[in-house]
CSV table of C-alpha atoms in Angstrom, one decimal:
chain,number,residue,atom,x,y,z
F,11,UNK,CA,0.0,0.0,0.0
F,12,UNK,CA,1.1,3.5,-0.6
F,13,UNK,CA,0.0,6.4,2.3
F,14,UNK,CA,-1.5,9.1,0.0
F,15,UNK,CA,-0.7,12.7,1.4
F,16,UNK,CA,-2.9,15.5,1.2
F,17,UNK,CA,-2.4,19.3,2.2
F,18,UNK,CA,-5.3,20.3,4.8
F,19,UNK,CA,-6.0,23.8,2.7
F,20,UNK,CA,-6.9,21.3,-0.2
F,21,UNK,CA,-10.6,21.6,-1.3
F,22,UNK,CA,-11.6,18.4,-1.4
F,23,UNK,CA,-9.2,16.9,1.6
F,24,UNK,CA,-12.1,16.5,4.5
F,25,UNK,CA,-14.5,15.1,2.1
F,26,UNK,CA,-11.7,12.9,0.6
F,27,UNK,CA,-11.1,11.7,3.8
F,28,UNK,CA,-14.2,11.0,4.4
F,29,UNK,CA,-14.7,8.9,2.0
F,30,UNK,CA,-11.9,7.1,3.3
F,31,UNK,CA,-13.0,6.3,6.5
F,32,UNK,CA,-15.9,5.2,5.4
F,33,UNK,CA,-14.4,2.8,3.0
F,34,UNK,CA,-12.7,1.4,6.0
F,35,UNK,CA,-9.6,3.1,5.6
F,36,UNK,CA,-7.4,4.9,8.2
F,37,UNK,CA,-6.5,8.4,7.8
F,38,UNK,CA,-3.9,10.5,10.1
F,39,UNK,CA,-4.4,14.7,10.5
F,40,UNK,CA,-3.4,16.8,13.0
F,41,UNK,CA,-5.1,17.2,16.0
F,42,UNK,CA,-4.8,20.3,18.8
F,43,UNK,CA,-2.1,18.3,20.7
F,44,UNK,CA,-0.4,15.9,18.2
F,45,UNK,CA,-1.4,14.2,15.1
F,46,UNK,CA,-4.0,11.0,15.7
F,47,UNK,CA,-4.9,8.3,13.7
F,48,UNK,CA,-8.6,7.3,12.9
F,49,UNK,CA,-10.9,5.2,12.2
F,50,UNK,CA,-14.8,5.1,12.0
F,51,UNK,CA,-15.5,3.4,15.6
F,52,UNK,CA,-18.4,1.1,14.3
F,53,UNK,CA,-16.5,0.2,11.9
F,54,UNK,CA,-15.2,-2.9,13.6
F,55,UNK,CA,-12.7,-4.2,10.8
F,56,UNK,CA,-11.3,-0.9,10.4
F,57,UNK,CA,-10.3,-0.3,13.7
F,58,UNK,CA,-8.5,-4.1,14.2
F,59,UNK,CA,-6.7,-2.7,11.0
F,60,UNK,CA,-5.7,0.7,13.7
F,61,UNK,CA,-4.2,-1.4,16.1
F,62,UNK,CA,-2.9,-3.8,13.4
F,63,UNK,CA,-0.7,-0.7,12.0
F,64,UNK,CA,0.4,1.0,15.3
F,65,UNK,CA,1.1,-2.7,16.7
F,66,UNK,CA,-0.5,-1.4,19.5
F,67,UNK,CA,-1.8,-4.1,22.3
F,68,UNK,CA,-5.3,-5.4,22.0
F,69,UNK,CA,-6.3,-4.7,25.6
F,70,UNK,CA,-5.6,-0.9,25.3
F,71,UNK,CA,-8.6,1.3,24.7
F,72,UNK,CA,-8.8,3.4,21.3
F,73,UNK,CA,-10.3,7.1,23.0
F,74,UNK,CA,-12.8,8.9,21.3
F,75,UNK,CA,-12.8,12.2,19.5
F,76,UNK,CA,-15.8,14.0,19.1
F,77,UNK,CA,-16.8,17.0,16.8
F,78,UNK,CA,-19.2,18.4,19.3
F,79,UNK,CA,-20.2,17.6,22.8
F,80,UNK,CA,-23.8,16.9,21.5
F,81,UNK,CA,-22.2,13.9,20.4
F,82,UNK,CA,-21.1,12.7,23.9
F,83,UNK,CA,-24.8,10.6,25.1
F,84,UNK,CA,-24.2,8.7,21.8
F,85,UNK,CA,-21.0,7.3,23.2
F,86,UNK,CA,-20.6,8.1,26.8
F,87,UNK,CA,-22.8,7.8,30.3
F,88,UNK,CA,-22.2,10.0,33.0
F,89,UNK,CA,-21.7,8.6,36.9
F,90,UNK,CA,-24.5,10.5,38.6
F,91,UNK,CA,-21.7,10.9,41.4
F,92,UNK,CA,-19.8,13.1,38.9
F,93,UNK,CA,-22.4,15.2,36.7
F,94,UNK,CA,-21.3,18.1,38.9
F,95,UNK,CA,-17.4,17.6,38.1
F,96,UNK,CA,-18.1,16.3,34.4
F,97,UNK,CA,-20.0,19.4,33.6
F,98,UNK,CA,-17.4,21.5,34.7
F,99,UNK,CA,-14.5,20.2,32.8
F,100,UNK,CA,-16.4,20.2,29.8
F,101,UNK,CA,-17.4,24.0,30.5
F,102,UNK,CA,-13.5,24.7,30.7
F,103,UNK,CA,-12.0,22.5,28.7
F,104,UNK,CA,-13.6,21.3,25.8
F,105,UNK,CA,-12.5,22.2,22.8
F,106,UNK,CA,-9.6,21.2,24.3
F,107,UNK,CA,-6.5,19.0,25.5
F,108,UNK,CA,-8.6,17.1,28.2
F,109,UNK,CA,-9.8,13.5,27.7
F,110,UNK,CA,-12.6,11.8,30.1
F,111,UNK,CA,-13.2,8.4,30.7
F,112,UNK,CA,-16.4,7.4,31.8
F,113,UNK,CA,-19.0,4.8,31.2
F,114,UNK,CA,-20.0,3.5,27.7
F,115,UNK,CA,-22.9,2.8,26.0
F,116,UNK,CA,-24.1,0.0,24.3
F,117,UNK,CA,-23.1,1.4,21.0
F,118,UNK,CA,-19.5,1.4,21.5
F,119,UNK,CA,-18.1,-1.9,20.2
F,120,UNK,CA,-16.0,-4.0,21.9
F,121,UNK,CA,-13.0,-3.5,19.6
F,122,UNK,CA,-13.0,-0.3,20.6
F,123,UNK,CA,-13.0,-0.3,24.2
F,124,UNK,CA,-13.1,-4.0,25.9
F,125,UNK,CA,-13.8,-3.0,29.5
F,126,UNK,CA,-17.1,-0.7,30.8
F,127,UNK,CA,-15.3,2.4,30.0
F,128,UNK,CA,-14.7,4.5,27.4
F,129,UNK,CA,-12.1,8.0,26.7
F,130,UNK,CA,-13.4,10.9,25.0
F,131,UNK,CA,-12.4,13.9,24.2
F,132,UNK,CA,-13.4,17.2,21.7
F,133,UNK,CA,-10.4,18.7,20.2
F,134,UNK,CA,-9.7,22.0,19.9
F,135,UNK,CA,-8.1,22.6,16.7
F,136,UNK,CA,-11.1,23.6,14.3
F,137,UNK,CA,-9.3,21.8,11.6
F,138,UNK,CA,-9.9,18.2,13.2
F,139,UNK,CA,-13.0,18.6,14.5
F,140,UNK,CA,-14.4,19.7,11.1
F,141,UNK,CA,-13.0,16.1,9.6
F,142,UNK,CA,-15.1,14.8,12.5
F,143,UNK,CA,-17.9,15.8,11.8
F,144,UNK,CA,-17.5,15.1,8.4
F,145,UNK,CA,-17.3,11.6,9.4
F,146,UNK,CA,-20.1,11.8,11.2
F,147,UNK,CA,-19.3,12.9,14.1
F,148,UNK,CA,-17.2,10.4,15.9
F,149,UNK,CA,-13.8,8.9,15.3
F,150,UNK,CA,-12.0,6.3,17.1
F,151,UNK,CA,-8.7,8.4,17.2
F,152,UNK,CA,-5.2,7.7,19.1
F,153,UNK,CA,-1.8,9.2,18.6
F,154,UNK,CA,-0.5,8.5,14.9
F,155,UNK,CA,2.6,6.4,15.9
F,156,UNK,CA,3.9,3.5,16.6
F,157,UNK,CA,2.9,2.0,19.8
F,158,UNK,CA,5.9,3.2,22.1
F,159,UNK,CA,7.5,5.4,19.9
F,160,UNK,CA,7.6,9.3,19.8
F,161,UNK,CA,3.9,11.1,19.4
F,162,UNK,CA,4.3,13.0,16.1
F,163,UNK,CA,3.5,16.8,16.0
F,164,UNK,CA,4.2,16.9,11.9
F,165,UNK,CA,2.9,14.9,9.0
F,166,UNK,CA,6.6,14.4,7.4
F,167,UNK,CA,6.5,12.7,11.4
F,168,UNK,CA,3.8,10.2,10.6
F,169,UNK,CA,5.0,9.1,7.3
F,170,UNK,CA,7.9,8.4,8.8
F,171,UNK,CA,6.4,5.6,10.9
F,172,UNK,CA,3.3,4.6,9.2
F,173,UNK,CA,4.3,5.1,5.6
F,174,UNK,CA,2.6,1.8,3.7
F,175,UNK,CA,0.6,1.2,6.7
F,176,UNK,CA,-2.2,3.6,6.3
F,177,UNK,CA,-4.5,4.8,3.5
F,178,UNK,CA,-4.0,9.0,4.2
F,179,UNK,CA,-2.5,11.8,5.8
F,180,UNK,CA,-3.6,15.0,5.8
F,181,UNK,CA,-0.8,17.6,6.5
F,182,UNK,CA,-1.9,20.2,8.2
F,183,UNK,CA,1.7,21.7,9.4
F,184,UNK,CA,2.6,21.2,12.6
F,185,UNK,CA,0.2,20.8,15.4
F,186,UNK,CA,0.1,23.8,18.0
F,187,UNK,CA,0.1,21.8,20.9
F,188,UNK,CA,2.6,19.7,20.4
F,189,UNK,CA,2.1,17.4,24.5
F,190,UNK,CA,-0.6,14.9,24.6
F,191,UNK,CA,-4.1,15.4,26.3
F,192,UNK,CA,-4.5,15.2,30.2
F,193,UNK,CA,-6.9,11.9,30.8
F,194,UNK,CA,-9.1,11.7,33.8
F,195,UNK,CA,-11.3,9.1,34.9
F,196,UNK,CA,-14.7,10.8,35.5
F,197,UNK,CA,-16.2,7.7,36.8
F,198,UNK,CA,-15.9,8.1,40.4
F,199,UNK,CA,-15.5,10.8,42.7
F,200,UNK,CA,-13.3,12.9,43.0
F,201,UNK,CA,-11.8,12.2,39.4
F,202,UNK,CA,-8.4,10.9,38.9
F,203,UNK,CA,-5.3,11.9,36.8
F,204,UNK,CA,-4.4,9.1,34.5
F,205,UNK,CA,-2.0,10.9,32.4
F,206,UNK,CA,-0.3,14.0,32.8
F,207,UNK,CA,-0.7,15.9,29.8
F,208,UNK,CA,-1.3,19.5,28.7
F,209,UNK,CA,-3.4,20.4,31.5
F,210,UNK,CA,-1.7,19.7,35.1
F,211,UNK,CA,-3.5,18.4,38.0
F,212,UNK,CA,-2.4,21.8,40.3
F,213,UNK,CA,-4.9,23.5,37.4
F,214,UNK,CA,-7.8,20.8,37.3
F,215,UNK,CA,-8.2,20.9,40.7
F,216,UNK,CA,-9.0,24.7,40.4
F,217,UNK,CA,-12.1,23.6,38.5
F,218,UNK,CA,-12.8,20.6,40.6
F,219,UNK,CA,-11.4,21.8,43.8
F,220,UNK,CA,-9.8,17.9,44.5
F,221,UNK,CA,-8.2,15.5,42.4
F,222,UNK,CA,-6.8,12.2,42.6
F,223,UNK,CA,-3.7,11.0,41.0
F,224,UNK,CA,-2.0,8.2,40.2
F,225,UNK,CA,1.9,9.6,39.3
């Protein structure tokens, strides 16, 4: 297989890749923190193919990103222990570097996430979350790389490492953020750090007013 690339400011690169992912394929584009690599989540062949190319182990979750936190009841249940915290971390956060995991619904397949849980987030960079939602919505998405290697912040990055492996990139220059998203399990109180990310616990618990960690 050859990786097509395509530049971002093409006219025809979000429906392009698109049609892609529908096809079943896998396409990488920049995100607000680095560049991901997606697949349609219900799409359950496609997304074996995502941990296929990142050789990334079965029994690790693929998060969520969403165009728009309308989108969120589709994929996601809230702890009613938490409402309170998950609503304000959404308020200040999304768009933005800050995944939650919390509990998922039934449409969520199995090859997605394995256990009750599921990671989503809403990026910030316009650019990815109108691909999104020109997918429909929801993507499963998780850093374009493979598993245990560097996070890339370029598309020259990705190509690198998943050249032959993947239907499409679309370069979008290098992403602004650069340090992967904070996660935070939302599904008992208070939350708890998973990974330390762009947003630091000292500033979450500003919002939340306590935190757990487990670093």
């Amino acid at each position: 297989m050859k990786t097509e690339i395509i530049h971002a400011a093409s006219p025809e690169a979000q429906q392009h890749a698109a049609k892609v992912l529908r096809a079943g394929g896998l396409v990488a584009f920049p995100t607000d923190t680095v560049y991901g690599l997606a697949a349609l989540p219900w799409d359950t062949q496609a997304v074996e193919r995502l941990y296929e190319a990142k050789e990334r182990p079965s029994e690790r979750a693929i998060p969520l990103l969403l165009s728009d936190a309308e989108h969120l009841p589709r994929v996601a249940a809230i702890p009613p222990l938490c409402r309170d915290s998950v609503s304000r971390l959404i308020g200040r956060y999304w768009p933005g570097a800050l995944t939650l995991v919390l509990l998922k619904t039934e449409a969520v397949p199995e090859v997605v996430s394995r256990g009750a849980t599921v990671a989503v987030r809403v990026p910030a960079l316009a650019l990815a979350r109108s691909l999104i939602r020109a997918a429909g919505g929801v993507l499963a998405v998780t850093s374009a790389n493979i598993s245990g290697q560097p996070s890339p912040v370029t598309a020259e990055e990705v190509e690198s490492q998943l050249d032959g492996r993947i239907e499409l990139i679309i370069n979008g220059g290098p992403c602004p953020g650069g340090v992967p998203s904070t996660i935070v399990d939302c599904t008992s109180a208070p939350p708890t750090v998973l990974r330390r990310g762009a947003i630091s616990p000292a500033e979450l618990e500003t919002v939340l007013g306590a935190v757990n960690t487990t670093q």
